């Protein structure tokens, strides 16, 4: 964390501008799809067996070229529309003036390394796996990675996050507010203590490491969820840094009122891919021998009442034939028991 800089942009004029940009972006998305999908049909139809005999004719080449141009132009317009929608959402994003009123409401506190914000503000491209076809690109989600996270966990409460220092236009997703100029740790500690659930993105930075140790000090285990967007190396650095910081704090600082410092939870290892290489028949049907992509959200870590941790990995190598439908089903299936358990949590007193 850090001290805030320029205040977050707010007001009716930026919000109105944001809504106009969103409408314009959606219009471009629809126009791009309307242009590109027929273009793909025209282009691909030339390779059907009943048209291959026409390959020596000029009409075949002109038809294919026209379809390809329409497809590429449609993709460009569609992509511009996606970016414009995100820009509009930034202008229209909800911000709060003060965290003081939050203890009286039910909220999910989203804590993360500020260095993750640029990646989390980017648009989802998960379906671009080895077997993706150009038409699938027109069905890419219009949500940023942070919006997707907020949508998944927003049913538990209003998702709140601390604005990055110097941030003028907040990214779409969690509701942002700025920390006070003085002791930010006291404010964050109060937010952690009052949260219905704390959703923490792991990272080895000192602010995130301190926030994890503070969450362990203050929260019941069932109210802490770690979301892992990092690779195995970064996750291991987080585990090592947490061990050092927890030992320091538990030896020098007082525990939560009426309690003692619990033992440091043993964070589980980062699960390796279930199938690093794909069988030959899958390669023939769906592209590459080795999957060269991964979900941005690698998995989540949740804690049992005794602080025993479990790592649920969203492993793309378990998918036989990756496509938008199977990707969505995988994440939904793996998250369902976790969300059901979080949904049973009683309101904070």
Coordinates of C-alpha atoms in Angstrom, one line a residue:
X1 CA 0.0 0.0 0.0
X2 CA 1.0 3.7 0.0
X3 CA -0.3 7.1 0.5
X4 CA -2.9 8.4 -1.9
X5 CA -2.2 10.9 -4.6
X6 CA -4.6 12.6 -7.0
X7 CA -8.2 11.8 -5.9
X8 CA -10.3 9.4 -7.9
X9 CA -12.4 11.0 -10.6
X10 CA -16.1 11.4 -9.7
X11 CA -19.1 13.4 -10.6
X12 CA -22.1 13.4 -12.9
X13 CA -20.2 14.7 -16.0
X14 CA -17.6 11.9 -16.1
X15 CA -20.3 9.3 -15.4
X16 CA -22.4 10.6 -18.3
X17 CA -19.4 10.5 -20.6
X18 CA -18.7 7.0 -19.5
X19 CA -22.2 5.9 -20.3
X20 CA -21.9 7.4 -23.8
X21 CA -18.6 5.6 -24.4
X22 CA -20.1 2.3 -23.2
X23 CA -23.0 2.6 -25.6
X24 CA -20.6 3.5 -28.5
X25 CA -18.4 0.6 -27.6
X26 CA -21.3 -1.9 -27.7
X27 CA -22.4 -0.5 -31.1
X28 CA -18.9 -1.1 -32.4
X29 CA -18.9 -4.6 -31.0
X30 CA -22.2 -5.5 -32.7
X31 CA -21.1 -3.9 -36.0
X32 CA -17.8 -5.8 -35.9
X33 CA -19.6 -9.1 -35.3
X34 CA -22.1 -8.3 -38.0
X35 CA -19.3 -7.7 -40.5
X36 CA -16.8 -10.4 -39.4
X37 CA -19.0 -13.4 -38.9
X38 CA -20.5 -13.4 -42.5
X39 CA -16.9 -12.7 -43.7
X40 CA -15.7 -15.9 -42.0
X41 CA -18.6 -17.9 -43.5
X42 CA -17.8 -16.6 -47.0
X43 CA -14.0 -17.2 -46.6
X44 CA -14.3 -20.7 -45.1
X45 CA -16.9 -21.9 -47.5
X46 CA -14.4 -21.8 -50.3
X47 CA -12.5 -24.6 -48.6
X48 CA -15.4 -27.0 -48.6
X49 CA -15.0 -30.0 -50.8
X50 CA -17.7 -28.9 -53.2
X51 CA -15.9 -25.6 -53.9
X52 CA -12.3 -26.7 -54.1
X53 CA -12.7 -27.5 -57.8
X54 CA -13.1 -23.8 -58.4
X55 CA -9.7 -22.9 -57.0
X56 CA -8.4 -22.1 -60.4
X57 CA -11.1 -19.6 -61.1
X58 CA -10.8 -15.9 -60.4
X59 CA -14.2 -15.7 -58.7
X60 CA -13.0 -18.2 -56.0
X61 CA -10.0 -16.0 -55.1
X62 CA -12.1 -12.8 -55.1
X63 CA -14.7 -14.4 -52.9
X64 CA -12.1 -15.7 -50.5
X65 CA -10.2 -12.4 -50.4
X66 CA -13.5 -10.4 -49.8
X67 CA -14.4 -12.8 -47.0
X68 CA -11.0 -12.5 -45.4
X69 CA -11.0 -8.7 -45.6
X70 CA -14.5 -8.6 -44.0
X71 CA -13.3 -10.9 -41.2
X72 CA -10.2 -8.9 -40.4
X73 CA -12.1 -5.6 -40.5
X74 CA -14.8 -7.0 -38.3
X75 CA -12.2 -8.2 -35.8
X76 CA -10.6 -4.8 -35.7
X77 CA -13.9 -3.0 -35.2
X78 CA -15.0 -5.5 -32.5
X79 CA -11.7 -5.1 -30.7
X80 CA -12.0 -1.3 -30.7
X81 CA -15.5 -1.6 -29.3
X82 CA -14.3 -3.8 -26.4
X83 CA -11.6 -1.3 -25.5
X84 CA -14.1 1.6 -25.7
X85 CA -16.5 -0.1 -23.4
X86 CA -13.7 -0.5 -20.8
X87 CA -12.8 3.1 -21.1
X88 CA -16.4 4.1 -20.6
X89 CA -16.7 1.9 -17.5
X90 CA -13.6 3.7 -16.0
X91 CA -15.3 7.0 -16.3
X92 CA -18.6 5.6 -14.9
X93 CA -16.9 3.6 -12.1
X94 CA -18.3 3.9 -8.6
X95 CA -16.0 5.5 -6.0
X96 CA -16.5 6.2 -2.3
X97 CA -15.3 9.2 -0.4
X98 CA -14.6 7.4 2.9
X99 CA -14.4 3.9 4.3
X100 CA -15.8 5.1 7.6
X101 CA -19.4 3.9 6.9
X102 CA -18.4 0.4 5.7
X103 CA -18.5 -1.3 9.1
X104 CA -22.3 -0.9 9.1
X105 CA -22.6 -2.7 5.8
X106 CA -21.9 -6.1 4.3
X107 CA -18.8 -5.9 2.1
X108 CA -16.2 -8.1 0.5
X109 CA -12.7 -6.6 0.8
X110 CA -10.5 -7.1 -2.2
X111 CA -6.8 -6.7 -1.4
X112 CA -4.2 -7.1 -4.1
X113 CA -0.7 -5.9 -5.1
X114 CA -1.1 -2.6 -7.0
X115 CA 1.3 -4.0 -9.6
X116 CA -1.4 -6.5 -10.6
X117 CA -3.9 -3.7 -11.6
X118 CA -2.7 -3.3 -15.2
X119 CA -3.2 -7.0 -15.9
X120 CA -6.5 -7.2 -14.0
X121 CA -7.8 -4.2 -16.0
X122 CA -7.1 -6.1 -19.3
X123 CA -9.8 -7.9 -21.2
X124 CA -10.4 -11.6 -21.0
X125 CA -8.8 -13.7 -23.8
X126 CA -9.0 -17.1 -22.2
X127 CA -10.6 -18.8 -25.3
X128 CA -7.5 -18.3 -27.4
X129 CA -6.3 -21.8 -27.0
X130 CA -4.7 -24.1 -29.5
X131 CA -8.0 -24.9 -31.2
X132 CA -9.7 -21.6 -31.2
X133 CA -11.4 -20.6 -34.4
X134 CA -11.7 -17.0 -35.6
X135 CA -15.5 -16.8 -35.1
X136 CA -15.0 -17.5 -31.4
X137 CA -13.2 -14.2 -31.0
X138 CA -16.5 -12.4 -31.5
X139 CA -17.9 -14.2 -28.4
X140 CA -15.1 -13.1 -26.1
X141 CA -16.3 -11.7 -22.8
X142 CA -16.4 -7.9 -22.5
X143 CA -15.4 -8.2 -18.8
X144 CA -12.0 -7.3 -17.6
X145 CA -10.3 -9.9 -15.3
X146 CA -11.2 -7.8 -12.2
X147 CA -14.8 -7.5 -13.3
X148 CA -15.0 -11.2 -13.8
X149 CA -13.6 -11.7 -10.2
X150 CA -16.1 -9.2 -8.8
X151 CA -19.0 -10.9 -10.6
X152 CA -18.1 -14.3 -9.2
X153 CA -17.7 -13.0 -5.6
X154 CA -20.1 -10.1 -5.6
X155 CA -23.0 -12.2 -4.5
X156 CA -21.4 -12.3 -1.1
X157 CA -21.5 -8.5 -0.6
X158 CA -20.4 -5.2 -2.2
X159 CA -16.8 -5.7 -3.3
X160 CA -14.5 -2.9 -2.0
X161 CA -10.9 -2.1 -2.9
X162 CA -8.3 0.5 -2.0
X163 CA -7.5 2.8 -4.9
X164 CA -3.9 2.8 -6.2
X165 CA -1.9 5.9 -5.2
X166 CA -2.1 8.5 -7.9
X167 CA -5.0 6.8 -9.7
X168 CA -7.3 9.2 -11.4
X169 CA -9.6 6.9 -13.3
X170 CA -10.3 3.6 -11.5
X171 CA -10.5 0.4 -13.5
X172 CA -13.9 -1.3 -13.7
X173 CA -14.6 -3.8 -11.1
X174 CA -14.4 -3.3 -7.3
X175 CA -15.7 0.0 -5.8
X176 CA -12.6 2.1 -5.1
X177 CA -11.8 4.5 -2.2
X178 CA -8.6 6.2 -1.1
X179 CA -6.7 5.6 2.1
X180 CA -6.1 8.5 4.5
X181 CA -2.8 10.4 4.3
X182 CA -1.6 9.1 7.7
X183 CA -1.5 5.5 9.0
X184 CA -2.9 3.4 6.2
X185 CA -2.3 0.2 8.1
X186 CA -4.8 1.1 10.8
X187 CA -7.5 1.8 8.2
X188 CA -6.8 -1.5 6.3
X189 CA -6.8 -3.4 9.6
X190 CA -10.2 -2.0 10.4
X191 CA -11.5 -2.9 6.9
X192 CA -10.2 -6.5 7.3
X193 CA -11.8 -6.9 10.7
X194 CA -15.2 -5.7 9.5
X195 CA -15.3 -7.6 6.1
X196 CA -17.7 -10.3 5.5
X197 CA -15.0 -12.0 3.4
X198 CA -11.5 -10.9 2.5
X199 CA -10.5 -11.7 -1.0
X200 CA -6.7 -11.4 -1.3
X201 CA -4.6 -11.7 -4.5
X202 CA -1.2 -13.1 -3.5
X203 CA 2.1 -11.4 -4.2
X204 CA 5.4 -11.1 -2.5
X205 CA 5.3 -7.3 -1.9
X206 CA 5.6 -6.1 1.7
X207 CA 2.1 -4.5 1.7
X208 CA 0.3 -7.7 0.6
X209 CA 2.4 -9.9 2.9
X210 CA 1.5 -7.6 5.9
X211 CA -2.2 -7.8 4.9
X212 CA -2.1 -11.6 4.9
X213 CA -0.6 -11.7 8.4
X214 CA -3.1 -9.2 9.6
X215 CA -6.0 -11.2 8.1
X216 CA -4.7 -14.3 9.9
X217 CA -4.5 -12.3 13.1
X218 CA -8.0 -10.9 12.9
X219 CA -10.2 -13.2 10.8
X220 CA -11.8 -16.5 11.3
X221 CA -10.2 -18.9 8.7
X222 CA -13.4 -19.4 6.7
X223 CA -13.6 -15.6 5.8
X224 CA -10.2 -15.5 4.1
X225 CA -9.9 -16.5 0.4
X226 CA -6.6 -16.2 -1.5
X227 CA -6.9 -15.8 -5.3
X228 CA -3.9 -16.8 -7.2
X229 CA -3.1 -15.0 -10.5
X230 CA 0.6 -15.6 -10.3
X231 CA 2.9 -18.4 -11.4
X232 CA 4.4 -21.0 -9.2
X233 CA 7.6 -19.0 -8.6
X234 CA 5.8 -15.8 -7.5
X235 CA 3.5 -17.9 -5.2
X236 CA 6.5 -19.5 -3.6
X237 CA 8.1 -16.1 -3.0
X238 CA 4.8 -15.1 -1.3
X239 CA 4.9 -18.1 1.0
X240 CA 8.5 -17.4 1.9
X241 CA 7.9 -13.7 2.6
X242 CA 4.8 -14.5 4.7
X243 CA 6.8 -16.9 6.9
X244 CA 9.4 -14.2 7.6
X245 CA 6.9 -11.5 8.3
X246 CA 4.7 -13.7 10.5
X247 CA 7.6 -14.7 12.6
X248 CA 8.6 -11.0 13.1
X249 CA 5.1 -9.8 13.9
X250 CA 4.1 -12.6 16.2
X251 CA 7.2 -12.1 18.2
X252 CA 7.0 -8.3 18.5
X253 CA 3.3 -7.3 18.2
X254 CA 0.2 -7.9 20.3
X255 CA -2.4 -10.4 19.0
X256 CA -6.0 -9.6 18.3
X257 CA -7.9 -8.5 21.5
X258 CA -8.9 -11.5 23.5
X259 CA -7.0 -13.9 21.4
X260 CA -3.4 -15.1 20.7
X261 CA -1.5 -15.4 17.5
X262 CA -2.5 -18.6 15.8
X263 CA 0.1 -20.8 14.2
X264 CA 1.0 -19.7 10.7
X265 CA -1.2 -21.6 8.2
X266 CA 0.8 -23.9 6.0
X267 CA 0.1 -22.7 2.5
X268 CA -0.2 -25.6 0.1
X269 CA 2.2 -26.2 -2.8
X270 CA 1.3 -24.8 -6.2
X271 CA -0.3 -27.8 -8.1
X272 CA 1.5 -28.8 -11.3
X273 CA -0.5 -29.3 -14.5
X274 CA -2.4 -32.6 -14.6
X275 CA -1.3 -33.2 -18.2
X276 CA 1.7 -31.2 -19.3
X277 CA 1.5 -32.9 -22.7
X278 CA -1.7 -33.8 -24.7
X279 CA -2.4 -37.2 -26.3
X280 CA -1.8 -37.4 -30.1
X281 CA -5.5 -37.7 -30.9
X282 CA -6.2 -34.4 -29.1
X283 CA -3.4 -32.7 -30.9
X284 CA -4.8 -33.9 -34.3
X285 CA -8.3 -32.6 -33.3
X286 CA -7.4 -29.4 -31.5
X287 CA -3.9 -28.1 -32.2
X288 CA -0.8 -28.0 -30.1
X289 CA 0.9 -30.8 -28.4
X290 CA 1.7 -28.6 -25.3
X291 CA -0.9 -26.1 -24.1
X292 CA 0.7 -22.7 -24.4
X293 CA -1.9 -20.8 -22.5
X294 CA -3.4 -20.8 -19.0
X295 CA -6.3 -19.1 -17.2
X296 CA -5.4 -15.7 -15.7
X297 CA -7.0 -16.9 -12.5
X298 CA -4.9 -19.9 -11.7
X299 CA -6.8 -21.0 -8.6
X300 CA -8.0 -20.2 -5.1
X301 CA -6.8 -21.1 -1.6
X302 CA -9.4 -21.5 1.2
X303 CA -9.0 -22.4 4.8
X304 CA -10.7 -24.9 7.1
X305 CA -11.7 -23.9 10.7
X306 CA -8.3 -25.2 11.9
X307 CA -6.5 -23.0 9.3
X308 CA -5.7 -26.1 7.1
X309 CA -5.4 -24.7 3.6
X310 CA -6.5 -26.2 0.3
X311 CA -5.5 -25.1 -3.2
X312 CA -8.2 -25.4 -5.9
X313 CA -6.4 -25.2 -9.2
X314 CA -8.2 -24.2 -12.4
X315 CA -6.1 -26.5 -14.6
X316 CA -6.7 -26.1 -18.4
X317 CA -4.9 -29.3 -19.1
X318 CA -7.8 -31.2 -17.7
X319 CA -9.9 -30.1 -20.6
X320 CA -10.0 -32.6 -23.5
X321 CA -11.2 -30.1 -26.1
X322 CA -10.9 -26.5 -24.8
X323 CA -13.6 -24.1 -26.0
X324 CA -15.5 -21.2 -24.4
X325 CA -18.2 -23.5 -23.0
X326 CA -15.8 -26.0 -21.4
X327 CA -13.7 -23.2 -19.9
X328 CA -16.8 -21.6 -18.3
X329 CA -18.0 -24.9 -17.0
X330 CA -14.6 -25.8 -15.5
X331 CA -14.3 -22.6 -13.4
X332 CA -18.0 -22.7 -12.4
X333 CA -17.7 -26.4 -11.4
X334 CA -14.5 -25.9 -9.3
X335 CA -15.9 -22.7 -7.6
X336 CA -19.3 -24.0 -6.8
X337 CA -18.5 -25.8 -3.5
X338 CA -16.3 -22.9 -2.4
X339 CA -19.1 -20.3 -3.1
X340 CA -21.7 -22.5 -1.4
X341 CA -19.5 -22.7 1.7
X342 CA -18.9 -18.9 1.7
X343 CA -22.7 -18.4 1.2
X344 CA -23.4 -20.0 4.5
X345 CA -21.3 -17.5 6.5
X346 CA -23.3 -15.6 9.1
X347 CA -23.3 -11.8 9.0
X348 CA -20.5 -10.1 11.0
X349 CA -21.6 -8.7 14.3

